[in-house]
PDB file of C-alpha atoms in Angstrom:
ATOM      1  CA  MET A  22     -36.467 -10.028  26.376  1.00 57.00           C
ATOM      2  CA  ALA A  23     -36.340 -10.418  22.544  1.00 56.00           C
ATOM      3  CA  VAL A  24     -40.104 -10.342  22.444  1.00 53.00           C
ATOM      4  CA  ARG A  25     -40.249  -7.015  24.382  1.00 60.00           C
ATOM      5  CA  ALA A  26     -37.610  -5.539  21.981  1.00 52.00           C
ATOM      6  CA  PHE A  27     -39.697  -6.890  18.919  1.00 50.00           C
ATOM      7  CA  LEU A  28     -42.803  -5.301  20.373  1.00 45.00           C
ATOM      8  CA  VAL A  29     -41.208  -1.735  21.038  1.00 47.00           C
ATOM      9  CA  PHE A  30     -39.757  -2.034  17.452  1.00 48.00           C
ATOM     10  CA  LEU A  31     -43.342  -2.641  16.052  1.00 46.00           C
ATOM     11  CA  LEU A  32     -44.450   0.060  18.173  1.00 50.00           C
ATOM     12  CA  MET A  33     -42.089   2.439  16.632  1.00 52.00           C
ATOM     13  CA  LEU A  34     -42.989   1.559  13.404  1.00 48.00           C
ATOM     14  CA  ALA A  35     -46.625   1.925  13.938  1.00 55.00           C
ATOM     15  CA  SER A  36     -45.787   5.589  15.256  1.00 51.00           C
ATOM     16  CA  LEU A  37     -43.790   6.737  12.105  1.00 48.00           C
ATOM     17  CA  PRO A  38     -46.843   7.294   9.893  1.00 53.00           C
ATOM     18  CA  ALA A  39     -48.644   9.326  12.820  1.00 47.00           C
ATOM     19  CA  ALA A  40     -45.579  11.518  13.243  1.00 45.00           C
ATOM     20  CA  ALA A  41     -44.898  12.298   9.622  1.00 45.00           C
ATOM     21  CA  GLN A  42     -48.704  12.974   9.263  1.00 48.00           C
ATOM     22  CA  SER A  43     -48.346  15.465  11.930  1.00 51.00           C
ATOM     23  CA  VAL A  44     -45.523  17.210  10.415  1.00 51.00           C
ATOM     24  CA  ARG A  45     -47.682  17.255   7.206  1.00 60.00           C
ATOM     25  CA  ALA A  46     -50.233  18.831   8.956  1.00 65.00           C
ATOM     26  CA  GLU A  47     -48.235  21.544  10.459  1.00 82.00           C
ATOM     27  CA  SER A  48     -46.694  22.220   7.166  1.00 88.00           C
ATOM     28  CA  ASP A  49     -50.096  22.535   5.366  1.00 94.00           C
ATOM     29  CA  GLU A  50     -51.302  24.897   8.460  1.00 96.00           C
ATOM     30  CA  ALA A  51     -48.219  27.016   7.637  1.00 95.00           C
ATOM     31  CA  ALA A  52     -49.046  26.976   3.860  1.00 96.00           C
ATOM     32  CA  VAL A  53     -52.440  27.964   4.365  1.00 97.00           C
ATOM     33  CA  ARG A  54     -51.897  30.655   6.498  1.00 97.00           C
ATOM     34  CA  ALA A  55     -48.871  32.186   4.516  1.00 96.00           C
ATOM     35  CA  VAL A  56     -51.775  32.045   1.346  1.00 96.00           C
ATOM     36  CA  ILE A  57     -54.461  34.104   3.584  1.00 96.00           C
ATOM     37  CA  ALA A  58     -51.298  36.477   4.888  1.00 96.00           C
ATOM     38  CA  THR A  59     -50.474  37.130   1.082  1.00 94.00           C
ATOM     39  CA  TRP A  60     -54.085  37.922   0.071  1.00 94.00           C
ATOM     40  CA  TYR A  61     -54.445  40.643   2.662  1.00 93.00           C
ATOM     41  CA  GLY A  62     -50.705  41.902   1.795  1.00 92.00           C
ATOM     42  CA  GLU A  63     -51.681  42.181  -1.697  1.00 91.00           C
ATOM     43  CA  LEU A  64     -54.850  43.818  -1.065  1.00 88.00           C
ATOM     44  CA  ARG A  65     -53.195  46.491   1.199  1.00 89.00           C
ATOM     45  CA  LYS A  66     -50.770  47.398  -1.718  1.00 84.00           C
ATOM     46  CA  SER A  67     -51.427  50.618  -3.456  1.00 73.00           C
ATOM     47  CA  GLY A  68     -51.397  50.211  -7.304  1.00 68.00           C
ATOM     48  CA  ASP A  69     -51.111  46.959  -9.002  1.00 71.00           C
ATOM     49  CA  ARG A  70     -52.594  44.075  -6.604  1.00 72.00           C
ATOM     50  CA  LYS A  71     -51.844  40.321  -7.799  1.00 80.00           C
ATOM     51  CA  HIS A  72     -54.239  38.815  -5.165  1.00 81.00           C
ATOM     52  CA  TRP A  73     -56.038  36.993  -8.109  1.00 82.00           C
ATOM     53  CA  GLN A  74     -52.756  34.992  -8.540  1.00 87.00           C
ATOM     54  CA  LEU A  75     -53.855  33.455  -5.577  1.00 91.00           C
ATOM     55  CA  PHE A  76     -57.013  32.016  -6.735  1.00 93.00           C
ATOM     56  CA  ALA A  77     -56.907  28.250  -7.978  1.00 93.00           C
ATOM     57  CA  PRO A  78     -58.361  27.200 -11.529  1.00 93.00           C
ATOM     58  CA  GLY A  79     -62.180  27.782 -11.326  1.00 93.00           C
ATOM     59  CA  ALA A  80     -62.326  29.723  -8.365  1.00 93.00           C
ATOM     60  CA  ILE A  81     -65.341  31.867  -7.077  1.00 93.00           C
ATOM     61  CA  ASP A  82     -64.581  35.231  -5.569  1.00 91.00           C
ATOM     62  CA  GLY A  83     -67.743  36.277  -3.434  1.00 89.00           C
ATOM     63  CA  GLY A  84     -65.966  39.486  -1.950  1.00 85.00           C
ATOM     64  CA  PRO A  85     -66.951  42.755  -2.601  1.00 81.00           C
ATOM     65  CA  PRO A  86     -66.743  43.793  -6.293  1.00 76.00           C
ATOM     66  CA  GLU A  87     -64.069  46.355  -7.501  1.00 75.00           C
ATOM     67  CA  THR A  88     -65.164  49.831  -8.887  1.00 72.00           C
ATOM     68  CA  GLU A  89     -64.165  51.443 -11.847  1.00 67.00           C
ATOM     69  CA  ILE A  90     -63.069  54.814 -11.509  1.00 69.00           C
ATOM     70  CA  ASN A  91     -64.313  56.153 -14.734  1.00 64.00           C
ATOM     71  CA  PRO A  92     -66.618  53.235 -16.278  1.00 61.00           C
ATOM     72  CA  GLY A  93     -67.786  55.672 -18.949  1.00 65.00           C
ATOM     73  CA  SER A  94     -64.147  56.007 -20.810  1.00 63.00           C
ATOM     74  CA  ARG A  95     -63.053  54.213 -23.276  1.00 60.00           C
ATOM     75  CA  ALA A  96     -59.607  53.918 -21.928  1.00 65.00           C
ATOM     76  CA  LEU A  97     -58.827  51.146 -19.335  1.00 65.00           C
ATOM     77  CA  SER A  98     -60.110  52.533 -16.277  1.00 62.00           C
ATOM     78  CA  PRO A  99     -58.414  52.135 -12.807  1.00 66.00           C
ATOM     79  CA  THR A 100     -60.372  50.282 -10.177  1.00 69.00           C
ATOM     80  CA  ILE A 101     -60.506  50.385  -6.551  1.00 73.00           C
ATOM     81  CA  SER A 102     -60.835  47.483  -4.258  1.00 75.00           C
ATOM     82  CA  ASN A 103     -63.979  47.463  -1.946  1.00 80.00           C
ATOM     83  CA  GLU A 104     -62.211  45.018   0.319  1.00 88.00           C
ATOM     84  CA  LEU A 105     -61.833  46.144   3.824  1.00 90.00           C
ATOM     85  CA  ALA A 106     -58.190  45.430   3.721  1.00 90.00           C
ATOM     86  CA  ALA A 107     -57.692  47.707   0.846  1.00 88.00           C
ATOM     87  CA  LYS A 108     -59.876  50.560   2.287  1.00 90.00           C
ATOM     88  CA  ALA A 109     -58.893  50.723   5.892  1.00 92.00           C
ATOM     89  CA  LEU A 110     -56.633  52.974   7.326  1.00 94.00           C
ATOM     90  CA  THR A 111     -54.949  50.185   9.294  1.00 94.00           C
ATOM     91  CA  PHE A 112     -56.110  46.737   9.087  1.00 95.00           C
ATOM     92  CA  THR A 113     -55.732  43.335  10.959  1.00 95.00           C
ATOM     93  CA  TYR A 114     -57.490  40.062  10.832  1.00 96.00           C
ATOM     94  CA  GLU A 115     -57.658  37.093  13.052  1.00 95.00           C
ATOM     95  CA  LEU A 116     -58.329  33.286  11.866  1.00 95.00           C
ATOM     96  CA  ASP A 117     -61.230  32.089  14.101  1.00 95.00           C
ATOM     97  CA  VAL A 118     -61.368  28.774  12.319  1.00 96.00           C
ATOM     98  CA  LEU A 119     -59.065  26.694  10.358  1.00 97.00           C
ATOM     99  CA  LYS A 120     -59.907  23.424   9.161  1.00 97.00           C
ATOM    100  CA  ILE A 121     -57.558  21.141   6.800  1.00 96.00           C
ATOM    101  CA  ASP A 122     -57.830  17.881   5.479  1.00 91.00           C
ATOM    102  CA  GLY A 123     -55.775  16.377   3.089  1.00 86.00           C
ATOM    103  CA  ARG A 124     -56.895  18.101  -0.094  1.00 93.00           C
ATOM    104  CA  PHE A 125     -58.972  21.190   1.399  1.00 97.00           C
ATOM    105  CA  ALA A 126     -58.866  23.596   3.858  1.00 97.00           C
ATOM    106  CA  LYS A 127     -61.494  25.993   5.495  1.00 97.00           C
ATOM    107  CA  ALA A 128     -60.725  29.436   7.120  1.00 97.00           C
ATOM    108  CA  ILE A 129     -63.132  31.608   8.670  1.00 97.00           C
ATOM    109  CA  VAL A 130     -61.429  35.144   9.294  1.00 97.00           C
ATOM    110  CA  TRP A 131     -62.465  37.973  11.407  1.00 96.00           C
ATOM    111  CA  GLU A 132     -61.178  41.223   9.813  1.00 96.00           C
ATOM    112  CA  ARG A 133     -60.845  44.611  11.573  1.00 96.00           C
ATOM    113  CA  GLY A 134     -60.687  48.122   9.657  1.00 95.00           C
ATOM    114  CA  TYR A 135     -59.772  51.187  11.451  1.00 96.00           C
ATOM    115  CA  PHE A 136     -60.427  54.554  10.112  1.00 96.00           C
ATOM    116  CA  TYR A 137     -60.486  58.194  11.426  1.00 95.00           C
ATOM    117  CA  ALA A 138     -63.249  60.543  11.161  1.00 94.00           C
ATOM    118  CA  PHE A 139     -61.751  64.015  11.001  1.00 94.00           C
ATOM    119  CA  ALA A 140     -65.195  65.505  11.590  1.00 92.00           C
ATOM    120  CA  ALA A 141     -65.630  64.011  15.134  1.00 92.00           C
ATOM    121  CA  GLN A 142     -61.768  63.660  15.784  1.00 93.00           C
ATOM    122  CA  ARG A 143     -61.931  59.965  16.415  1.00 94.00           C
ATOM    123  CA  THR A 144     -61.209  56.551  15.446  1.00 95.00           C
ATOM    124  CA  TYR A 145     -63.649  54.101  14.453  1.00 94.00           C
ATOM    125  CA  GLU A 146     -63.870  50.478  13.659  1.00 95.00           C
ATOM    126  CA  THR A 147     -65.515  48.293  11.090  1.00 94.00           C
ATOM    127  CA  ALA A 148     -65.644  44.737  10.676  1.00 95.00           C
ATOM    128  CA  ALA A 149     -66.121  42.170   8.120  1.00 94.00           C
ATOM    129  CA  SER A 150     -66.278  38.175   8.241  1.00 95.00           C
ATOM    130  CA  ALA A 151     -64.346  36.247   5.491  1.00 95.00           C
ATOM    131  CA  LEU A 152     -64.610  32.825   4.743  1.00 97.00           C
ATOM    132  CA  PHE A 153     -61.866  31.194   2.454  1.00 97.00           C
ATOM    133  CA  VAL A 154     -61.789  27.644   1.090  1.00 97.00           C
ATOM    134  CA  LEU A 155     -58.557  26.480  -0.267  1.00 97.00           C
ATOM    135  CA  GLU A 156     -57.581  23.591  -2.372  1.00 96.00           C
ATOM    136  CA  LYS A 157     -54.063  21.804  -2.319  1.00 97.00           C
ATOM    137  CA  GLN A 158     -52.936  21.473  -6.033  1.00 95.00           C
ATOM    138  CA  ASP A 159     -51.034  18.487  -7.336  1.00 93.00           C
ATOM    139  CA  ASP A 160     -47.893  20.686  -7.145  1.00 93.00           C
ATOM    140  CA  GLY A 161     -48.331  20.944  -3.454  1.00 93.00           C
ATOM    141  CA  ARG A 162     -49.139  24.692  -3.422  1.00 95.00           C
ATOM    142  CA  TRP A 163     -52.191  25.716  -1.587  1.00 97.00           C
ATOM    143  CA  LEU A 164     -54.976  28.250  -3.588  1.00 96.00           C
ATOM    144  CA  ILE A 165     -57.835  29.803  -2.832  1.00 96.00           C
ATOM    145  CA  LEU A 166     -60.789  27.850  -4.304  1.00 96.00           C
ATOM    146  CA  ALA A 167     -63.771  30.254  -3.058  1.00 95.00           C
ATOM    147  CA  HIS A 168     -63.725  33.537  -1.062  1.00 96.00           C
ATOM    148  CA  GLN A 169     -66.443  35.232   0.259  1.00 95.00           C
ATOM    149  CA  ALA A 170     -66.331  38.326   2.765  1.00 93.00           C
ATOM    150  CA  GLN A 171     -69.161  40.283   4.137  1.00 91.00           C
ATOM    151  CA  SER A 172     -69.587  43.232   6.680  1.00 89.00           C
ATOM    152  CA  ALA A 173     -70.344  42.446   9.959  1.00 88.00           C
ATOM    153  CA  GLY A 174     -71.608  44.089  13.114  1.00 91.00           C
ATOM    154  CA  ILE A 175     -69.123  43.909  15.882  1.00 92.00           C
ATOM    155  CA  PRO A 176     -69.898  41.897  18.917  1.00 90.00           C
ATOM    156  CA  PRO A 177     -69.190  43.058  22.369  1.00 91.00           C
ATOM    157  CA  THR A 178     -66.506  40.232  22.691  1.00 89.00           C
ATOM    158  CA  LYS A 179     -64.573  41.370  19.789  1.00 89.00           C
ATOM    159  CA  ARG A 180     -64.735  45.067  20.169  1.00 90.00           C
ATOM    160  CA  THR A 181     -61.403  47.012  20.185  1.00 90.00           C
ATOM    161  CA  ASP A 182     -61.052  48.894  23.762  1.00 89.00           C
ATOM    162  CA  PRO A 183     -59.253  51.179  23.675  1.00 91.00           C
ATOM    163  CA  MET A 184     -59.498  52.374  20.074  1.00 92.00           C
ATOM    164  CA  PRO A 185     -56.174  53.262  18.621  1.00 93.00           C
ATOM    165  CA  ASP A 186     -55.371  56.945  17.833  1.00 94.00           C
ATOM    166  CA  LEU A 187     -55.027  57.235  14.480  1.00 95.00           C
ATOM    167  CA  ARG A 188     -54.977  60.933  14.101  1.00 94.00           C
ATOM    168  CA  ASP A 189     -51.535  61.632  13.165  1.00 95.00           C
ATOM    169  CA  LEU A 190     -51.501  58.657  10.888  1.00 95.00           C
ATOM    170  CA  PHE A 191     -54.759  60.192   9.235  1.00 95.00           C
ATOM    171  CA  TYR A 192     -52.877  63.818   8.662  1.00 95.00           C
ATOM    172  CA  ARG A 193     -49.887  62.446   7.378  1.00 94.00           C
ATOM    173  CA  THR A 194     -51.732  59.940   4.535  1.00 92.00           C
ATOM    174  CA  GLN A 195     -54.951  60.261   3.797  1.00 91.00           C
ATOM    175  CA  GLY A 196     -56.105  63.965   5.489  1.00 92.00           C
ATOM    176  CA  LYS A 197     -52.525  65.427   4.263  1.00 92.00           C
ATOM    177  CA  THR A 198     -54.667  68.024   2.471  1.00 94.00           C
ATOM    178  CA  ARG A 199     -56.702  68.789   5.760  1.00 94.00           C
ATOM    179  CA  ASP A 200     -55.971  71.384   8.374  1.00 92.00           C
ATOM    180  CA  PRO A 201     -55.846  69.539  11.759  1.00 92.00           C
ATOM    181  CA  ALA A 202     -56.181  72.227  13.866  1.00 92.00           C
ATOM    182  CA  ALA A 203     -59.257  73.549  11.891  1.00 91.00           C
ATOM    183  CA  ASP A 204     -60.762  70.055  11.854  1.00 91.00           C
ATOM    184  CA  ALA A 205     -60.170  69.949  15.805  1.00 91.00           C
ATOM    185  CA  ARG A 206     -62.199  73.361  16.226  1.00 89.00           C
ATOM    186  CA  GLN A 207     -65.040  72.197  13.899  1.00 88.00           C
ATOM    187  CA  ALA A 208     -65.109  68.863  16.015  1.00 84.00           C
ATOM    188  CA  ASP A 209     -66.634  71.061  19.070  1.00 79.00           C
ATOM    189  CA  LYS A 210     -69.842  71.676  16.664  1.00 76.00           C
ATOM    190  CA  PHE A 211     -70.131  68.231  15.711  1.00 66.00           C
TER     191      PHE A 211
END
C-alpha cells in the first residue's frame, strides 16, 4: 500500500511541470492573439495609429507601405495606410495557423476586406494573407518581429457567400456626399 501511494505521489510530481507548461502555453497563445487583435484595431483607427508600438526592436515590416498625401510639401504630410484593415469599409480576419514555442510565435492570418461599389450597387470582397513572427521579450510581452502582407486571390472555400449588404453603411460613411437614388438609377447602365 505504501509503495502504491509513493508511486501515485511520484506521478503527481511528474505531471506538475506538464500542467504548468500547458497553462503557460495557453497564456502565451492568448497574449499572441491579443497582439494581433491590437494590431488590426490600431490599423482600423482613423487618425493617429500606434500599430508601430507593437514592433520588437529591429523588427521588419514587409506590409504595404504608407502613402504620403502631399509628398512635395515641406510641411509634415499626413500618411495613408495601405493595409487592407485600414482601407476596407468593414474588415475581418481569421488565424489560419498559430505556432508558438518558448520564445517565438508564427501566425498566418487570412484578412477579408469588404467594400461597396456604388456604380454597380454591390458589395465586393478582397483578401490578403498576412504573416506575423512574434518574439517574447525578456519582460514577458509578445511583440512583432516581422510582418508581411500581400493581396491574395480568394479560393472557393474562403469566398463569402452570401455577401453582406453594405449599401446603408457606405452611404452613411464613405459615400455620404453621393446621392443613393441617382447611383441606383445609374447602376442599370453599368
